[in-house]
XYZ file of C-alpha atoms in Angstrom:
671
model
C 265.613 230.985 105.836
C 263.999 227.608 107.106
C 264.357 224.331 105.398
C 261.330 223.682 103.207
C 258.555 221.532 104.655
C 256.512 219.274 102.649
C 253.037 218.464 102.737
C 251.816 215.067 103.742
C 249.576 214.300 101.014
C 252.238 215.319 98.408
C 255.800 214.803 99.405
C 257.043 216.698 96.317
C 254.970 219.878 97.506
C 257.068 222.463 99.536
C 254.742 224.063 102.103
C 257.125 226.369 104.271
C 259.085 228.517 101.965
C 261.008 230.970 104.172
C 261.058 232.683 107.678
C 261.736 236.421 108.260
C 261.124 238.464 111.222
C 258.239 237.051 113.074
C 256.716 235.430 110.045
C 256.842 232.367 108.173
C 255.907 232.107 104.294
C 253.685 229.004 103.388
C 252.110 227.806 100.265
C 248.699 225.877 99.822
C 247.740 223.227 97.484
C 244.366 223.369 95.281
C 243.252 219.807 94.997
C 240.507 219.331 92.476
C 241.115 222.400 90.409
C 242.311 220.364 87.573
C 238.953 218.323 87.496
C 236.773 221.467 87.227
C 234.798 222.279 83.965
C 236.703 224.709 81.497
C 233.958 227.380 82.187
C 234.422 226.925 86.035
C 238.069 227.634 85.805
C 237.462 230.592 83.408
C 234.967 231.865 86.112
C 237.534 231.339 88.942
C 240.145 233.348 86.754
C 237.869 236.241 86.505
C 237.344 236.176 90.205
C 240.689 235.839 90.840
C 241.407 239.120 88.713
C 238.836 240.848 90.592
C 240.058 239.877 93.940
C 243.564 241.182 93.076
C 242.359 244.327 91.416
C 241.377 245.757 94.945
C 244.842 244.958 96.336
C 245.643 248.640 96.654
C 242.563 249.364 98.644
C 243.641 247.397 101.843
C 247.120 249.477 101.872
C 245.235 252.754 101.703
C 242.717 251.831 104.183
C 245.204 250.809 106.619
C 247.181 253.841 106.734
C 247.051 256.992 104.380
C 250.796 256.688 103.405
C 250.994 253.105 103.037
C 250.851 253.210 99.178
C 253.582 255.751 98.847
C 255.714 253.586 101.211
C 255.233 250.361 99.470
C 255.816 251.926 96.081
C 259.016 253.645 97.516
C 260.297 250.263 98.352
C 259.471 248.850 95.040
C 261.117 251.733 93.493
C 264.445 251.322 95.400
C 264.460 247.653 95.083
C 266.757 247.441 92.121
C 269.349 249.742 93.586
C 269.159 247.957 96.862
C 269.578 244.448 95.121
C 272.634 245.975 93.091
C 274.522 247.121 96.415
C 273.532 243.729 98.098
C 275.088 241.775 95.395
C 278.088 243.928 94.079
C 279.658 244.667 97.234
C 281.894 242.607 99.839
C 281.456 245.268 102.537
C 279.681 243.493 105.249
C 278.051 246.688 106.766
C 276.552 247.550 103.316
C 275.314 244.045 102.977
C 273.884 244.215 106.374
C 271.907 247.361 105.444
C 270.605 245.975 102.165
C 269.441 242.883 103.826
C 267.588 244.786 106.681
C 265.786 246.709 103.703
C 264.659 243.297 102.372
C 263.252 242.344 105.648
C 261.424 245.519 106.158
C 259.945 245.416 102.581
C 258.790 241.858 103.370
C 257.045 242.750 106.530
C 255.235 245.594 104.637
C 253.951 243.434 102.078
C 252.943 241.065 104.651
C 251.010 243.577 106.765
C 249.658 245.471 103.725
C 251.327 248.603 105.369
C 253.756 249.789 107.983
C 251.874 248.529 110.984
C 252.076 244.896 112.358
C 249.169 242.872 110.888
C 248.076 241.384 114.118
C 249.219 243.911 116.866
C 248.546 246.934 114.652
C 251.558 248.542 116.220
C 254.250 250.375 113.820
C 257.200 248.323 113.078
C 260.300 250.133 112.206
C 263.151 249.391 109.817
C 266.579 248.266 111.154
C 268.396 249.913 108.385
C 269.427 253.589 108.703
C 267.912 256.854 107.265
C 271.275 257.572 105.825
C 271.193 254.254 103.868
C 267.753 254.955 102.960
C 268.818 258.639 101.454
C 271.514 257.084 99.520
C 269.144 254.531 97.863
C 266.621 257.089 97.136
C 269.206 259.222 95.352
C 270.679 256.244 93.386
C 267.190 255.518 92.106
C 265.651 257.059 88.936
C 263.256 259.798 90.246
C 260.830 258.888 87.511
C 260.247 255.533 89.459
C 259.616 257.279 92.952
C 255.958 257.981 93.996
C 256.528 261.757 93.802
C 253.540 264.225 93.918
C 253.100 266.685 91.346
C 255.831 269.136 91.512
C 257.611 267.450 94.603
C 261.427 267.322 94.466
C 263.235 264.291 95.616
C 264.637 266.314 98.535
C 261.156 267.112 99.666
C 259.851 263.585 98.994
C 262.727 262.314 101.198
C 261.864 264.840 103.909
C 258.157 263.762 103.891
C 258.923 259.953 103.918
C 261.772 259.665 106.250
C 259.502 260.414 109.621
C 256.746 258.235 108.136
C 258.989 255.347 107.895
C 261.376 255.827 110.928
C 259.700 257.928 113.395
C 258.022 255.878 116.266
C 255.872 258.672 117.165
C 254.521 259.194 113.631
C 251.206 256.990 113.495
C 252.438 254.577 116.178
C 249.397 252.344 116.265
C 246.947 251.593 113.197
C 244.076 250.462 115.638
C 243.880 251.758 119.127
C 241.584 250.146 121.543
C 243.052 251.517 124.870
C 240.160 252.494 127.115
C 239.863 256.174 127.926
C 241.545 257.532 124.905
C 239.967 259.085 121.549
C 239.957 255.747 119.570
C 239.690 257.752 116.207
C 242.282 260.422 116.849
C 244.821 257.916 118.164
C 244.370 255.291 115.448
C 246.398 255.611 111.991
C 243.642 253.891 110.011
C 242.699 255.901 106.962
C 239.057 255.650 107.859
C 238.685 258.944 109.307
C 240.388 262.294 108.984
C 239.695 265.746 110.991
C 237.060 264.143 113.141
C 237.099 262.906 116.881
C 235.288 259.859 118.222
C 232.653 261.993 119.717
C 231.967 263.522 116.215
C 231.760 260.058 114.617
C 229.399 258.755 117.330
C 227.234 262.056 117.163
C 227.078 261.653 113.509
C 225.836 258.006 113.196
C 223.489 258.706 116.252
C 221.477 261.132 114.154
C 221.429 258.579 111.254
C 220.685 255.224 112.862
C 217.174 254.484 113.865
C 217.405 251.777 116.488
C 213.942 250.648 115.796
C 214.805 249.737 112.303
C 214.583 245.970 112.138
C 216.217 245.850 108.551
C 219.179 248.533 108.997
C 221.894 249.148 106.373
C 225.329 248.763 107.651
C 226.044 252.410 108.231
C 229.701 253.639 107.422
C 230.559 250.206 106.131
C 232.023 251.578 102.739
C 233.199 255.269 103.325
C 235.643 257.418 104.948
C 234.397 260.047 107.329
C 235.901 263.329 106.829
C 235.040 267.006 107.380
C 234.560 269.133 104.191
C 235.610 272.596 103.316
C 232.659 274.098 105.413
C 233.743 272.025 108.446
C 230.769 269.623 108.135
C 231.196 265.862 108.878
C 230.629 263.942 105.519
C 231.057 260.380 103.954
C 233.476 259.699 101.154
C 231.981 256.746 99.552
C 234.162 254.017 98.232
C 232.514 253.398 94.812
C 232.994 253.587 91.116
C 233.331 257.202 90.373
C 234.317 257.836 93.872
C 236.910 257.220 96.506
C 238.774 254.081 95.208
C 237.116 254.421 91.944
C 239.971 253.316 89.768
C 240.457 250.185 91.627
C 236.667 249.304 92.150
C 236.186 249.945 88.326
C 238.691 247.207 87.427
C 236.912 244.898 90.097
C 233.681 245.447 88.339
C 235.104 244.821 85.016
C 236.232 241.167 85.990
C 233.136 240.691 88.188
C 230.753 241.314 84.967
C 233.036 238.818 83.073
C 232.352 236.384 85.868
C 228.808 237.026 85.899
C 228.701 235.958 82.178
C 229.925 232.534 82.831
C 228.372 232.027 86.229
C 227.618 228.374 87.640
C 223.903 229.064 88.126
C 221.162 232.047 87.724
C 221.384 232.688 91.453
C 225.280 232.953 91.250
C 224.795 235.344 88.248
C 222.195 237.307 90.212
C 224.413 237.940 93.113
C 227.464 238.960 91.195
C 225.062 241.314 89.228
C 223.957 242.703 92.630
C 227.595 243.200 93.718
C 228.522 244.981 90.546
C 225.503 247.428 91.211
C 226.652 248.040 94.682
C 230.216 248.999 93.748
C 228.878 251.221 90.954
C 226.537 253.070 93.215
C 228.024 252.588 96.679
C 224.399 252.380 97.973
C 224.473 250.138 101.139
C 220.795 249.063 100.380
C 222.305 247.361 97.329
C 224.918 245.605 99.522
C 222.095 244.029 101.477
C 220.619 242.914 98.288
C 223.618 241.390 97.273
C 224.226 239.511 100.500
C 220.674 238.150 100.180
C 221.132 237.166 96.937
C 224.711 235.500 97.928
C 223.166 233.516 100.979
C 220.539 232.083 98.472
C 223.172 231.011 95.890
C 223.565 227.465 97.528
C 223.822 225.289 94.337
C 227.049 226.766 92.841
C 230.214 224.604 92.982
C 232.356 227.983 92.902
C 231.971 230.908 95.238
C 233.473 234.291 96.123
C 233.845 236.604 99.127
C 234.437 240.035 97.720
C 233.742 243.248 99.355
C 234.196 245.597 102.582
C 233.654 242.935 104.844
C 235.196 242.825 108.386
C 235.352 245.845 110.588
C 238.195 244.817 112.775
C 240.409 247.706 111.306
C 238.041 250.478 112.543
C 238.273 251.118 116.467
C 234.569 251.837 116.311
C 233.590 248.938 114.250
C 231.684 250.883 111.422
C 234.193 250.850 108.496
C 235.276 247.440 106.639
C 238.421 246.470 104.995
C 238.280 245.063 101.523
C 238.941 241.618 101.235
C 238.566 238.630 98.769
C 238.426 234.733 98.942
C 237.832 232.882 95.686
C 237.097 229.178 96.101
C 235.454 226.126 95.056
C 233.530 223.495 97.186
C 235.385 220.568 98.503
C 232.390 217.874 98.126
C 233.767 215.311 100.455
C 234.959 217.357 103.365
C 231.713 219.226 103.198
C 229.853 216.229 104.397
C 231.331 216.800 107.884
C 230.425 220.565 108.246
C 226.992 219.967 106.450
C 226.027 217.510 109.138
C 226.421 220.236 111.741
C 224.845 222.879 109.919
C 221.597 220.596 109.286
C 221.011 220.544 112.886
C 221.235 224.303 113.651
C 217.954 224.267 115.061
C 218.621 221.503 117.752
C 221.941 223.327 118.792
C 219.979 226.655 119.101
C 217.171 224.951 121.158
C 219.488 223.195 123.413
C 221.698 226.254 124.221
C 222.336 227.321 127.658
C 221.580 230.820 126.932
C 217.934 232.162 127.932
C 215.164 230.787 126.120
C 214.086 234.498 125.123
C 217.446 234.766 123.560
C 217.155 231.928 121.281
C 215.999 231.959 117.681
C 212.684 230.162 117.204
C 213.424 229.481 113.683
C 217.012 229.270 112.612
C 217.053 229.734 108.947
C 219.148 229.070 105.803
C 222.499 228.014 107.437
C 224.617 226.906 104.145
C 227.797 225.063 105.635
C 230.636 223.818 103.522
C 234.378 223.220 103.267
C 235.987 225.218 100.486
C 238.957 224.926 98.498
C 240.768 228.406 98.335
C 242.066 229.441 94.748
C 243.297 232.935 95.680
C 242.801 235.452 98.606
C 243.475 239.180 98.560
C 243.208 242.335 100.510
C 242.604 241.870 104.324
C 242.587 238.033 103.781
C 246.082 237.970 102.632
C 248.810 237.022 103.082
C 247.455 236.296 106.568
C 244.213 234.514 106.243
C 241.207 233.270 108.304
C 240.409 229.726 108.367
C 236.920 230.200 108.636
C 234.316 232.297 107.590
C 230.498 233.261 108.469
C 228.725 235.824 106.397
C 226.823 238.041 105.999
C 227.782 240.038 109.066
C 224.199 241.904 109.124
C 222.276 239.997 111.981
C 218.803 240.669 110.379
C 219.912 239.150 107.091
C 221.137 236.119 108.975
C 217.953 235.575 111.060
C 215.570 236.137 107.911
C 217.601 234.844 105.176
C 220.435 232.689 106.660
C 224.001 232.558 106.117
C 226.977 230.658 104.693
C 229.664 229.317 107.032
C 232.832 228.000 105.489
C 235.758 226.122 106.571
C 238.872 226.937 104.392
C 239.960 223.316 103.958
C 243.025 223.534 102.051
C 244.379 226.538 104.088
C 243.922 224.399 107.332
C 245.545 221.530 105.719
C 248.548 223.695 104.838
C 248.801 225.135 108.358
C 248.732 221.400 109.531
C 251.426 220.433 107.264
C 253.599 223.389 108.338
C 253.371 222.920 111.953
C 256.814 223.348 113.269
C 256.364 221.238 116.215
C 257.913 222.208 119.604
C 255.331 224.163 120.958
C 253.212 221.114 122.430
C 256.464 219.648 123.934
C 257.273 223.030 125.696
C 253.978 223.958 126.902
C 251.566 220.750 127.439
C 251.168 219.704 130.875
C 252.073 216.078 130.560
C 252.541 213.052 128.158
C 248.777 212.333 128.061
C 247.874 215.820 126.998
C 250.582 215.540 124.336
C 249.398 212.335 123.113
C 245.851 213.417 122.844
C 246.684 216.571 121.076
C 248.908 214.649 118.347
C 245.981 212.166 117.769
C 242.972 214.502 117.822
C 244.100 218.233 117.639
C 243.661 218.167 113.801
C 240.170 217.252 113.846
C 239.272 219.164 117.229
C 240.399 222.531 115.501
C 238.484 221.944 112.488
C 235.511 220.989 114.627
C 235.993 224.056 116.753
C 235.883 226.258 113.511
C 232.769 224.472 112.115
C 230.863 225.092 115.267
C 232.285 228.648 115.734
C 231.327 229.665 112.205
C 228.281 227.539 111.432
C 226.495 227.540 114.876
C 228.156 230.150 116.955
C 227.938 233.201 114.824
C 224.425 232.370 113.660
C 222.927 231.638 117.011
C 220.899 234.003 119.351
C 219.066 237.041 118.721
C 218.875 240.521 119.738
C 216.013 241.975 121.626
C 213.642 244.134 119.706
C 214.500 248.069 119.906
C 218.042 247.212 120.767
C 220.515 248.448 118.312
C 223.369 246.298 116.593
C 226.207 245.216 118.611
C 228.536 247.828 116.948
C 226.251 250.546 118.261
C 225.648 249.178 121.615
C 228.741 247.449 122.765
C 231.015 249.953 120.502
C 234.736 248.991 120.491
C 233.973 245.690 122.546
C 231.657 244.314 119.966
C 234.109 242.436 117.921
C 236.009 240.724 120.883
C 232.421 239.881 122.532
C 231.153 238.438 119.313
C 234.188 236.285 118.732
C 233.913 234.992 122.339
C 230.321 234.405 121.933
C 230.875 232.102 118.804
C 234.003 230.409 120.530
C 231.916 229.645 123.634
C 229.204 227.961 121.498
C 231.917 225.558 119.927
C 233.351 224.803 123.278
C 230.059 224.125 124.871
C 228.925 221.745 122.283
C 232.310 219.889 121.540
C 231.705 217.259 124.260
C 228.016 216.879 123.481
C 226.899 213.394 122.721
C 225.079 215.010 119.589
C 228.547 215.438 117.878
C 229.261 211.697 118.210
C 225.631 211.091 117.075
C 226.263 212.952 113.953
C 229.532 210.880 113.367
C 231.959 213.901 113.494
C 233.417 213.330 116.795
C 234.907 209.841 117.000
C 236.147 210.135 120.811
C 235.511 212.138 123.879
C 239.210 213.004 123.542
C 238.734 215.184 120.572
C 236.726 217.696 122.974
C 239.239 217.366 125.688
C 242.193 218.017 123.084
C 240.443 221.317 122.009
C 239.941 222.261 125.688
C 243.461 221.751 126.586
C 244.637 223.671 123.418
C 242.136 226.505 124.258
C 243.178 227.173 127.858
C 247.000 226.817 127.084
C 246.572 229.309 124.172
C 244.249 231.778 126.151
C 246.359 231.811 129.332
C 249.800 231.383 127.869
C 251.015 230.668 124.340
C 249.253 233.421 122.386
C 251.376 235.850 124.602
C 254.291 234.998 122.225
C 252.472 237.530 120.065
C 253.031 240.409 122.345
C 256.320 242.185 123.141
C 256.938 242.495 127.125
C 254.845 244.987 128.702
C 252.153 245.222 125.953
C 248.474 244.701 126.861
C 246.047 242.652 124.698
C 244.198 244.768 122.048
C 243.423 242.380 119.055
C 239.915 241.228 119.325
C 240.531 237.586 118.853
C 243.290 237.626 121.376
C 241.160 239.613 123.876
C 238.335 237.179 123.196
C 240.531 233.893 123.905
C 242.167 235.412 126.992
C 238.949 236.641 128.415
C 237.296 233.373 128.153
C 240.171 231.408 129.464
C 241.063 233.590 132.422
C 237.336 233.919 133.314
C 236.779 230.049 133.729
C 240.255 229.917 135.359
C 239.217 232.453 138.066
C 235.449 231.223 138.462
C 236.676 227.628 138.872
C 239.445 228.196 141.333
C 237.056 226.893 144.134
C 236.890 223.645 142.605
C 240.373 223.612 141.032
C 238.753 223.201 137.608
C 241.914 224.545 135.877
C 245.072 224.190 137.855
C 248.178 226.176 137.601
C 251.136 224.156 138.147
C 254.822 225.183 138.425
C 257.436 222.543 137.612
C 261.190 222.732 137.169
C 260.445 226.632 137.011
C 258.007 226.395 134.114
C 254.259 227.270 134.337
C 251.690 224.799 133.083
C 247.824 224.947 133.152
C 246.176 221.547 133.683
C 242.483 220.958 133.369
C 241.331 218.744 136.053
C 237.595 218.309 135.458
C 236.427 218.603 131.681
C 232.696 218.407 132.818
C 233.007 221.448 135.195
C 234.955 223.351 132.618
C 232.088 222.792 130.066
C 229.723 224.044 132.525
C 231.536 227.252 133.262
C 231.886 227.767 129.355
C 227.939 227.522 129.367
C 227.508 230.007 132.017
C 229.702 232.417 130.215
C 228.032 231.675 127.054
C 224.597 232.639 128.708
C 226.086 236.000 130.047
C 227.618 237.038 126.913
C 224.341 236.370 124.787
C 222.465 238.327 127.438
C 225.060 241.256 127.056
C 224.533 241.007 123.221
C 220.860 240.684 123.259
C 220.320 243.239 125.760
C 223.017 245.586 124.422
C 224.714 245.852 127.926
C 227.778 247.910 127.120
C 228.888 248.242 130.599
C 228.938 244.624 131.418
C 230.549 243.776 128.268
C 233.287 246.305 128.903
C 233.843 244.996 132.280
C 234.290 241.497 130.967
C 236.799 242.589 128.486
C 238.841 245.026 130.402
C 238.779 242.768 133.472
C 239.863 239.517 131.940
C 240.879 240.180 128.448
C 243.241 243.056 128.430
C 245.970 243.081 131.217
C 248.902 240.656 131.162
C 250.739 239.096 133.883
C 254.276 240.353 133.253
C 256.090 237.654 135.291
C 254.317 234.814 133.167
C 254.658 236.898 129.929
C 258.427 237.098 130.519
C 258.678 233.336 131.170
C 256.711 232.374 128.100
C 258.419 234.552 125.751
C 261.880 232.978 127.162
C 260.644 229.411 126.681
C 259.311 230.366 123.248
C 262.391 232.163 121.912
C 264.437 228.784 122.356
C 262.020 227.038 119.866
C 262.989 229.393 116.940
C 259.610 229.374 115.646
C 257.836 232.403 113.941
C 254.555 233.098 115.604
C 252.819 234.178 112.359
C 252.316 232.543 109.142
C 250.793 233.682 105.814
C 250.809 232.409 102.064
C 252.145 232.975 98.733
C 249.170 233.001 96.552
C 248.722 230.446 93.560
C 248.647 232.150 90.013
C 246.223 231.455 87.504
C 247.142 231.678 83.709
C 244.588 231.521 80.997
C 245.221 229.468 78.057
C 243.824 231.495 74.964
C 242.885 230.063 71.365
C 241.718 232.699 68.972
C 241.292 235.333 71.693
C 239.121 232.938 73.990
C 240.067 231.346 77.116
C 239.869 227.660 76.682
C 241.400 226.386 79.845
C 243.149 227.973 83.019
C 246.558 226.487 84.379
C 247.115 226.866 88.254
C 250.934 227.430 89.127
C 252.533 227.565 92.515
C 255.091 230.646 92.740
C 257.570 229.830 95.381
C 259.294 233.398 96.000
C 257.175 235.742 98.079
C 259.373 238.785 96.976
C 258.763 238.249 93.329
C 254.993 237.696 93.880
C 254.917 241.048 95.610
C 256.919 242.796 92.947
C 254.830 241.272 90.223
C 251.519 242.423 92.035
C 252.982 245.967 92.338
C 253.290 246.183 88.669
C 250.158 244.539 87.603
C 247.545 245.735 90.173
C 249.173 249.151 90.744
C 245.669 251.112 90.260
C 245.319 253.803 92.909
C 246.681 257.244 93.296
C 249.416 257.585 95.819
C 246.970 259.514 98.155
C 243.059 258.872 98.456
């Protein structure tokens, strides 16, 4: 376990709580919560309960056996702890501690596949030890199916947990393979990639200017007549038990909403969950975008499609928050100039939006996260994802301010000393990287995702760019941010006090894209995660295209590799060129060009450099991933009514996971 790290603005608040495997567990503060009105606290409490009520869903979405695995670990926990604490046998203690680590990894990843690489991770304790624990546990506590014996249960669960060939990858993006059949995600069953694509080809009208998000909230299966059909996630349907509870709390929240617009949006969300009608999902998103005056806010739904190899189905997530009024001034200044950024973009004029509408930009203070947003979390959000809604009604772009601050407070150091090229780069980063990172996130979410338009008659990116859509979209948004960071416009807006802000972000982006993000891969692996593909593709493309002018120089010094930017202006020009091409690919739906970019620059890893980076990183002793223990909201009741809500900061990740397992255990073992 690592020594606790404290936050800069409150020396008594511990941020870093523990480290295991490749993960650090952090906590975040929620400044301003106590100053909210009692009604707003009550509203946040109801949204908090709604968020956590959907927690089981993400486990089941990630893999059909995840809930049984999690519940098995929770069932044997007491027996394992008894063995760990009651014996002096070092081998038995070692086995028990390895089970603890495995359970924490499952909780962190919402299943048995790594949250980032999506590869299955295996326990280090033995099947024999697992068997002993199973038989030492009361069978009533085990997640047995009806009529299933403990022996049969053990025979079923053992390969699911221990066999590396059973469900080896949650999301497979390897070109040339059937991405549906080779992905363990529980979004499909009994269907092939070709059958999925044929199913939606019949359904989707590419000329429809306001299409629903086909497949967003359903599992695609074959029925008893061997017909491909959707099992919709709704009250009364798949995941109905959890969604009924989500709806219960959302209805309570609607009754104490901040504004009529917020109430209308929450009512629409309830209607969507009750029916599963994707048109109602669009209605909700439109209402949500128009709710701009509420201090409190929530993201709740099946949102991002990174967990689907084909980009149709979305994972459950929720982020409950309230606006940071002071910090919002920075991001709002950028959002208010969205049309200027669009008009001055290096993309082709015909790909620019003539009228950028309704971008609401703010910094939020997170109260709780759930589903796909926890324990690992985004730092910025731009929603809704439907391009036509963004074009006609606008979008909300947010920076998760207290999450970003917690990451900053937990920065373990060492990475910069090891991988930065020289003292000037280190000093620039030390002074400006915090602001540079926030500005990059602001520009990525507020301007990047909301920019550009698709040509008429061209389908949505998930239809045209298919499995490459997510990586290309993240790269497009990154490039908007990178192109504009050095622009005088940001200095005029008062958000970038020095040209060194942009330089610090350029240094960081190139260093990360070409080197340091490789610490997240095991030797021999290719890049598959969309954000990693995006960053490597962008960094490698500009490195290769700038070789003639030595824009980014590869330097070997004392046996170590560094990447040094020699001309920041030319690098900005290269970012602009690539942005222009990515917007063309997106606007025209050029699958072949998009695939070529990602496969050429974003997937393959230099094995020699990778080995070097891993060796240098290992010496630092820093876990490459981090996530959060969530705050706990506790209502204060007087005569059956909530009069106040207290916010507490749990410090024990294990205890929180065990508590959640008891309190929000809402779905059957199999769905």
